[in-house]
PDB file of C-alpha atoms in Angstrom:
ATOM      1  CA  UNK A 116     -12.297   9.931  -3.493  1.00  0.00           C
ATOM      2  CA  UNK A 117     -12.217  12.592  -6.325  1.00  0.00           C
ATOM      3  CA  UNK A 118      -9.825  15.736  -5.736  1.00  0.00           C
ATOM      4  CA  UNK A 119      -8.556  17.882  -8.058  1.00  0.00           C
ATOM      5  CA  UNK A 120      -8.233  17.080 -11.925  1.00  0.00           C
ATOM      6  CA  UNK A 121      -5.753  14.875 -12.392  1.00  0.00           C
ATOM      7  CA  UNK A 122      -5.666  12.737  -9.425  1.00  0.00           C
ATOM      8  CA  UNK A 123      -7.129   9.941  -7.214  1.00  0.00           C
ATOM      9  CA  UNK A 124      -7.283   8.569  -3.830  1.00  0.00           C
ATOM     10  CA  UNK A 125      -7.601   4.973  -3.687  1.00  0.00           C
ATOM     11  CA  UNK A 126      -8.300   3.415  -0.134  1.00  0.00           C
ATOM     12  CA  UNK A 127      -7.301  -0.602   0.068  1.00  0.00           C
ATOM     13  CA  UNK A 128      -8.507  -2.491   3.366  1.00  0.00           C
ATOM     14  CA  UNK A 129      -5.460  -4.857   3.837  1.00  0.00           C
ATOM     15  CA  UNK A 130      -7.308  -6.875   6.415  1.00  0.00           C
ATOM     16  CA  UNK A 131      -9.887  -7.779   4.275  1.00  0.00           C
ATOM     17  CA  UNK A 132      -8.307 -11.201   4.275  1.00  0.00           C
ATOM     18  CA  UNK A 133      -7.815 -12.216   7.984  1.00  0.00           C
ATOM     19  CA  UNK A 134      -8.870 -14.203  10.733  1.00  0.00           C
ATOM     20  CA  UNK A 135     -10.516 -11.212  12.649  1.00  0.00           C
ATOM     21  CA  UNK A 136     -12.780 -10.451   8.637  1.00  0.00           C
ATOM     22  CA  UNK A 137     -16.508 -11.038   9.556  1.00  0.00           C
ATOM     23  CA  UNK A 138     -16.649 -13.653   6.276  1.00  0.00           C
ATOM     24  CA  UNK A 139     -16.431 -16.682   7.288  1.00  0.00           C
ATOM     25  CA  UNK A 140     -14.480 -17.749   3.634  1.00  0.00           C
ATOM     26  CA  UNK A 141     -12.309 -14.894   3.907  1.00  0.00           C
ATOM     27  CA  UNK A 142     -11.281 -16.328   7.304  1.00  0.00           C
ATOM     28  CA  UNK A 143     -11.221 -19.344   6.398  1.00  0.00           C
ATOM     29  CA  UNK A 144      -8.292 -18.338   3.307  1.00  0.00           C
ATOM     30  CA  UNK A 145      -6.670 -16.508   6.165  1.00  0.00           C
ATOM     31  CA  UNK A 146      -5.984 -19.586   8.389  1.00  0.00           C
ATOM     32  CA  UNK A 147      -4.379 -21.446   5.400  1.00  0.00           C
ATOM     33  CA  UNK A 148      -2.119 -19.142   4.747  1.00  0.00           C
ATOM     34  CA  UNK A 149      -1.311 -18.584   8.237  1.00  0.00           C
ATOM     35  CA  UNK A 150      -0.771 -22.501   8.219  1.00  0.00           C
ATOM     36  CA  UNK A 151       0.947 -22.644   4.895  1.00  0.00           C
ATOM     37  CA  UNK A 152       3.772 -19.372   6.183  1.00  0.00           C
ATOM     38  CA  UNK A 153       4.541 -21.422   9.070  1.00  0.00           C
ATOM     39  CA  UNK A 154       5.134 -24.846   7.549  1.00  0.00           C
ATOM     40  CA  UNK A 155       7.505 -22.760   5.394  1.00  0.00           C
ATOM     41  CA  UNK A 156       9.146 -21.284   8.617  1.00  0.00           C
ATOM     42  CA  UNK A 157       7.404 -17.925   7.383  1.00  0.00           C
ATOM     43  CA  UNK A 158       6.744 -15.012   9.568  1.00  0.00           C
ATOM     44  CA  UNK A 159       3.391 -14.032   9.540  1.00  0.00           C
ATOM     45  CA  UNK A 160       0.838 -12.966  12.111  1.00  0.00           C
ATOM     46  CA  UNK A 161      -2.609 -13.639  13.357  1.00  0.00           C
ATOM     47  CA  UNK A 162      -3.103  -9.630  13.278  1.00  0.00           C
ATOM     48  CA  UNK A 163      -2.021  -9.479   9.601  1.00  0.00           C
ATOM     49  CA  UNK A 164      -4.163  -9.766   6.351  1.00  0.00           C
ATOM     50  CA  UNK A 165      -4.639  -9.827   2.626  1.00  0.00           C
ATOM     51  CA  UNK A 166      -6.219  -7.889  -0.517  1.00  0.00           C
ATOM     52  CA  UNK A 167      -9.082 -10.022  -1.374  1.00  0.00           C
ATOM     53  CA  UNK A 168      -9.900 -11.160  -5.193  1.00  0.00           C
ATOM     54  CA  UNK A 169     -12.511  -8.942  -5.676  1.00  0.00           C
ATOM     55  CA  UNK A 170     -10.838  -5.728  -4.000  1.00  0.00           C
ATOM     56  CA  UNK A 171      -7.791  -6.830  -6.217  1.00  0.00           C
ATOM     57  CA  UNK A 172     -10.104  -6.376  -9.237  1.00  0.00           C
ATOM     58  CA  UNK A 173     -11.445  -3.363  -8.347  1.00  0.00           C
ATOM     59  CA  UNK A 174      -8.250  -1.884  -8.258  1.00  0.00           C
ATOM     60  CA  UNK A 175      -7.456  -2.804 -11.360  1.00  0.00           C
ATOM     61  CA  UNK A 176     -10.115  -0.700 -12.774  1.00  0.00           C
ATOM     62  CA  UNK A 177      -9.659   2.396 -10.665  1.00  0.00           C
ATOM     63  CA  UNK A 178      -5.906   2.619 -12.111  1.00  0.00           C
ATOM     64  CA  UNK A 179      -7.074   1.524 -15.620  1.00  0.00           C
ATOM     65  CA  UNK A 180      -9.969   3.999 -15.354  1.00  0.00           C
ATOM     66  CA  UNK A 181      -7.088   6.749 -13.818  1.00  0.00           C
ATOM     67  CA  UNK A 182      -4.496   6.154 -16.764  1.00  0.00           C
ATOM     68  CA  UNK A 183      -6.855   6.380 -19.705  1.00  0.00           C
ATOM     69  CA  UNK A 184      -7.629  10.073 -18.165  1.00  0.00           C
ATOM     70  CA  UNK A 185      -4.130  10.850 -17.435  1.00  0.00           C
ATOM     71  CA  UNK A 186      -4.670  10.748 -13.989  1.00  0.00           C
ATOM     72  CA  UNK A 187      -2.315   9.628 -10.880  1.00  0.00           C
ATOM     73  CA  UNK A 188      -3.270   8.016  -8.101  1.00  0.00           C
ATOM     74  CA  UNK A 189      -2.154   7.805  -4.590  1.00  0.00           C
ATOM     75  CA  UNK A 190      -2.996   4.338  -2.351  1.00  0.00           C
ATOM     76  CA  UNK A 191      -3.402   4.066   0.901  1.00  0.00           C
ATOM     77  CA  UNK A 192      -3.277   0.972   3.030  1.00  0.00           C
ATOM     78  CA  UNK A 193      -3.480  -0.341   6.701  1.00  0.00           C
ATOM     79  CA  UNK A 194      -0.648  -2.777   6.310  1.00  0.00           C
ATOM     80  CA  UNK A 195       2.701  -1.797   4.269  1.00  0.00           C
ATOM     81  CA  UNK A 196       2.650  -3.286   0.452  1.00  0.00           C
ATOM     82  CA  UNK A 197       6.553  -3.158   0.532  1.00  0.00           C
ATOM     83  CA  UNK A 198       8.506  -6.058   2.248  1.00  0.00           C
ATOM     84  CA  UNK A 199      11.333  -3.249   2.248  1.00  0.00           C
ATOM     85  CA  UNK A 200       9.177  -0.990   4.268  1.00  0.00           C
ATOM     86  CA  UNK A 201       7.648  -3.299   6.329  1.00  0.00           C
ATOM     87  CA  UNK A 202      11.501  -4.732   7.301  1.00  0.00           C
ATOM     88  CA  UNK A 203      12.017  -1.285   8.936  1.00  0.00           C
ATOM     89  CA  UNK A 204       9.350  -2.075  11.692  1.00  0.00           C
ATOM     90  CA  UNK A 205       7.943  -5.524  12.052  1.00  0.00           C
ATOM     91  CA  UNK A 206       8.347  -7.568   9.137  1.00  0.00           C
ATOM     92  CA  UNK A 207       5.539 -10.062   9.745  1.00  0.00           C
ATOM     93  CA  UNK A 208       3.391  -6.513   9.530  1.00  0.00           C
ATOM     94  CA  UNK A 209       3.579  -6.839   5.688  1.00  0.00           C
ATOM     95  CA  UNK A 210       0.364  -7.358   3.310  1.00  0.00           C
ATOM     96  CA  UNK A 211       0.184 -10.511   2.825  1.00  0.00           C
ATOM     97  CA  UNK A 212       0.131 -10.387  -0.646  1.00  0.00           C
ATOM     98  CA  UNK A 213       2.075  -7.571  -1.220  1.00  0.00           C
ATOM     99  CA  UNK A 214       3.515  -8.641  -4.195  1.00  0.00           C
ATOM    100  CA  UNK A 215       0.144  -9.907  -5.871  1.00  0.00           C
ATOM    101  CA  UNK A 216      -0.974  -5.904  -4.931  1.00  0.00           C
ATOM    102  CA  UNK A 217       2.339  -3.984  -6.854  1.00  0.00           C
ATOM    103  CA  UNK A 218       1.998  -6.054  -9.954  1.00  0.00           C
ATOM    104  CA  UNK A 219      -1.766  -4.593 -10.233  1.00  0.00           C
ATOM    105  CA  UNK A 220      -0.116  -1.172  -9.930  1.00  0.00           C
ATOM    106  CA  UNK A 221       2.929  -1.936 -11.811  1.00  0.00           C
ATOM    107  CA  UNK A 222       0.858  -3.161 -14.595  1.00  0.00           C
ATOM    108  CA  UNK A 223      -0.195   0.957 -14.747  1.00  0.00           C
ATOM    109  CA  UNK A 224       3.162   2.460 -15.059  1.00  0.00           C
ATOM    110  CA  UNK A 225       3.525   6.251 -13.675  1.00  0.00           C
ATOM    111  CA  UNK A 226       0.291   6.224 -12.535  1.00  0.00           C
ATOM    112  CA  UNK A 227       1.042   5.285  -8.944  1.00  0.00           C
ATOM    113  CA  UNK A 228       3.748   7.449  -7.488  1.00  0.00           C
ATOM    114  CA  UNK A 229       3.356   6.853  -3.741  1.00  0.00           C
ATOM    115  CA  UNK A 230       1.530   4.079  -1.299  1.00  0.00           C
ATOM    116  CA  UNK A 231       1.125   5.413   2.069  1.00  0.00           C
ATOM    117  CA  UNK A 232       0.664   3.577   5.065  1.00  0.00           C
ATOM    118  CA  UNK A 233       0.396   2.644   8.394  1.00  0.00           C
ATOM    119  CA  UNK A 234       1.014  -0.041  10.369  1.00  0.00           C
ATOM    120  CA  UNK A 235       5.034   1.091  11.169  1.00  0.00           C
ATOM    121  CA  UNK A 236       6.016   2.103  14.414  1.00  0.00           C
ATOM    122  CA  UNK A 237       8.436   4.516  13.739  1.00  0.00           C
ATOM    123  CA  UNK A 238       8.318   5.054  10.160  1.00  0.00           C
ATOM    124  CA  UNK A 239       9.787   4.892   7.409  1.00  0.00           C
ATOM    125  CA  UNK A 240      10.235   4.808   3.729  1.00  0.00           C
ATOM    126  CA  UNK A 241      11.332   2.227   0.895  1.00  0.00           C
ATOM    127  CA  UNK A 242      11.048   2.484  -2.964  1.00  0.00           C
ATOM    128  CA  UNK A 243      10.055  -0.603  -5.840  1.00  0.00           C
ATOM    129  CA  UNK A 244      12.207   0.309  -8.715  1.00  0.00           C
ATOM    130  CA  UNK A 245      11.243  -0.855 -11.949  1.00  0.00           C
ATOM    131  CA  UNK A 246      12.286   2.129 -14.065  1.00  0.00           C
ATOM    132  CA  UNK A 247      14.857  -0.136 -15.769  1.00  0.00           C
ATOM    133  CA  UNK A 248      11.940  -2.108 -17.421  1.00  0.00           C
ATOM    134  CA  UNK A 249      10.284   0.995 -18.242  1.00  0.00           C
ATOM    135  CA  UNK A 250       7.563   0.668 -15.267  1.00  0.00           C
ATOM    136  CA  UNK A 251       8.648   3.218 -13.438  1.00  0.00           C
ATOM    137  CA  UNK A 252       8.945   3.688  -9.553  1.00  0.00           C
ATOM    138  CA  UNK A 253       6.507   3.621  -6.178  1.00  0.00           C
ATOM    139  CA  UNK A 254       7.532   5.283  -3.651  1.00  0.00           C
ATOM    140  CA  UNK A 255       6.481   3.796  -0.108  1.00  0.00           C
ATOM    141  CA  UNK A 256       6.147   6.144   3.204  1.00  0.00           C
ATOM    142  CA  UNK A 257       5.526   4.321   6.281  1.00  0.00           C
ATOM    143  CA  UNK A 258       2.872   6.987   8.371  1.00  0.00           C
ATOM    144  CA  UNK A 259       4.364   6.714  12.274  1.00  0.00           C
ATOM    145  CA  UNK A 260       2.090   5.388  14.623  1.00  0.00           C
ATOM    146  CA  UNK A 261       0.303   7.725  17.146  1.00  0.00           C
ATOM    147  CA  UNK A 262       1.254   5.883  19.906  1.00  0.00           C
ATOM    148  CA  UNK A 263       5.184   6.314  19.274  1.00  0.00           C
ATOM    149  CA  UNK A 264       4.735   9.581  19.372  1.00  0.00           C
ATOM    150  CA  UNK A 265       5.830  11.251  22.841  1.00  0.00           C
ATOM    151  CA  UNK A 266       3.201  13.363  24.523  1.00  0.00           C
ATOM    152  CA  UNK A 267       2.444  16.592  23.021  1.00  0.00           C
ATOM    153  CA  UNK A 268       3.895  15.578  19.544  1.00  0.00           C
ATOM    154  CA  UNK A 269       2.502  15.537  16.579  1.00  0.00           C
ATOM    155  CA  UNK A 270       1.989  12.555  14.158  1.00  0.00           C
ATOM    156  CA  UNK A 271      -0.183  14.419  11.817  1.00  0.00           C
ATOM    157  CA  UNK A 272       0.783  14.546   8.187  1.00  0.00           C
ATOM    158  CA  UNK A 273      -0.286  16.697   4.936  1.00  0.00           C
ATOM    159  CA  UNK A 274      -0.655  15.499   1.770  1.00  0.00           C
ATOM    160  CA  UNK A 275      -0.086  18.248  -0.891  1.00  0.00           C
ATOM    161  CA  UNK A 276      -0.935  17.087  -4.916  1.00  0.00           C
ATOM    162  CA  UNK A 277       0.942  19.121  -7.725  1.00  0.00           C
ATOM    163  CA  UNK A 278       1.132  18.098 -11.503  1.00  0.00           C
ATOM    164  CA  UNK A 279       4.705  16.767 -10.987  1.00  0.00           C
ATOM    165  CA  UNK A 280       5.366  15.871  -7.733  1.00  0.00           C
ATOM    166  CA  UNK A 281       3.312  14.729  -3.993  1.00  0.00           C
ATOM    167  CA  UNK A 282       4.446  16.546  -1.127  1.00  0.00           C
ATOM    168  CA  UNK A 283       4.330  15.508   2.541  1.00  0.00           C
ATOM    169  CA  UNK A 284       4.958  17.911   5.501  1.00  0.00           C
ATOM    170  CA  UNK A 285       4.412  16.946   9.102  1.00  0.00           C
ATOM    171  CA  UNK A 286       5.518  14.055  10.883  1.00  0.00           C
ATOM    172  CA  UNK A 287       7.083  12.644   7.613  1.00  0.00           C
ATOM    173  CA  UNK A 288       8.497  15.316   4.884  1.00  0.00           C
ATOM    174  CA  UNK A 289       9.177  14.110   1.699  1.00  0.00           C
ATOM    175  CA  UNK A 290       8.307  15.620  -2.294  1.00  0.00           C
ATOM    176  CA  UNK A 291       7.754  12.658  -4.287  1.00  0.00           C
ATOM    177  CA  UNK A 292       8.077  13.145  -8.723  1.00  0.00           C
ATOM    178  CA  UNK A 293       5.774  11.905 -10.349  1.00  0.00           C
ATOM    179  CA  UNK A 294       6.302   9.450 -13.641  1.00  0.00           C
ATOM    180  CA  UNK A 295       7.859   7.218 -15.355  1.00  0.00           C
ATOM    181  CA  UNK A 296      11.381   8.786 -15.119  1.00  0.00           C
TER     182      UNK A 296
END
């Protein structure tokens, strides 16, 4: 999604690994992990998923293709891509692999400010710090689910892009910086 100069939308389907995905290898990948977690005593859950390899490689480019124009990027996902976030709801709720997913956009420092998703209840919000290696930080906002909110409320939220800073103002208000610092 293209919006004014200087920034991107990317869009990551975190179920695109899972035992509900239509391809049958994807499923398959699913299951074994599922398996794996809980031989490990892992929580995990049937309604969960992953990034897949070749969505993983895609967004590689997209924040490759956004740095070398100076651009920012904001990502949006289904399932949380912080553990930290995705401890203030349901844990088990968390991509998969998460971790996998913020060394992509760690490996594009201050290009990713914020990851915004879904997936949490009643919210939240949770930050990867990696300024002291000079990578930066993401800031994670946890959208609150339409169904926790009480009749007549409002859940809706509105993304505002400046040069230095993403603002949010609805159901979650927050003014994110942008960089490295």
């Amino acid at each position: 999604v293209d919006t004014k100069v200087g920034w991107r939308l990317i869009f990551l389907h975190t179920l695109d690994v899972s035992v509900a995905s239509p391809d049958l290898e994807k499923r398959e990948e699913a299951r074994a992990f599922l398996d794996k977690k809980r031989r490990q005593g892992g929580d995990a859950t049937v309604s969960g998923g992953a990034v897949g390899r070749t969505q993983l490689t895609w967004l590689r480019e997209q924040l490759a293709s956004a740095g070398a124009a100076g651009d920012k990027a904001v990502v949006f996902s289904y399932a949380p891509l912080s553990e930290s976030l995705a401890r203030q709801g349901d844990a088990s709720l968390v991509c998969w692999n998460c971790k996998e997913v913020m060394e992509v956009m760690f490996a594009f420092p201050g290009v990713v400010p914020l990851c915004l998703s879904g997936q949490q209840l009643l919210g939240g919000r949770a930050c990867d710090d990696r300024h002291s290696r000079g990578l930066g930080r993401i800031q994670h906002v946890g959208l609150k689910a339409v169904l926790a909110t009480p009749e007549g409320g409002d859940a809706s939220v509105t993304l505002s892009l400046f040069k230095e800073r993403v603002e949010l103002q609805g159901a979650v208000s927050a003014s994110i910086p942008c960089g490295l610092a």
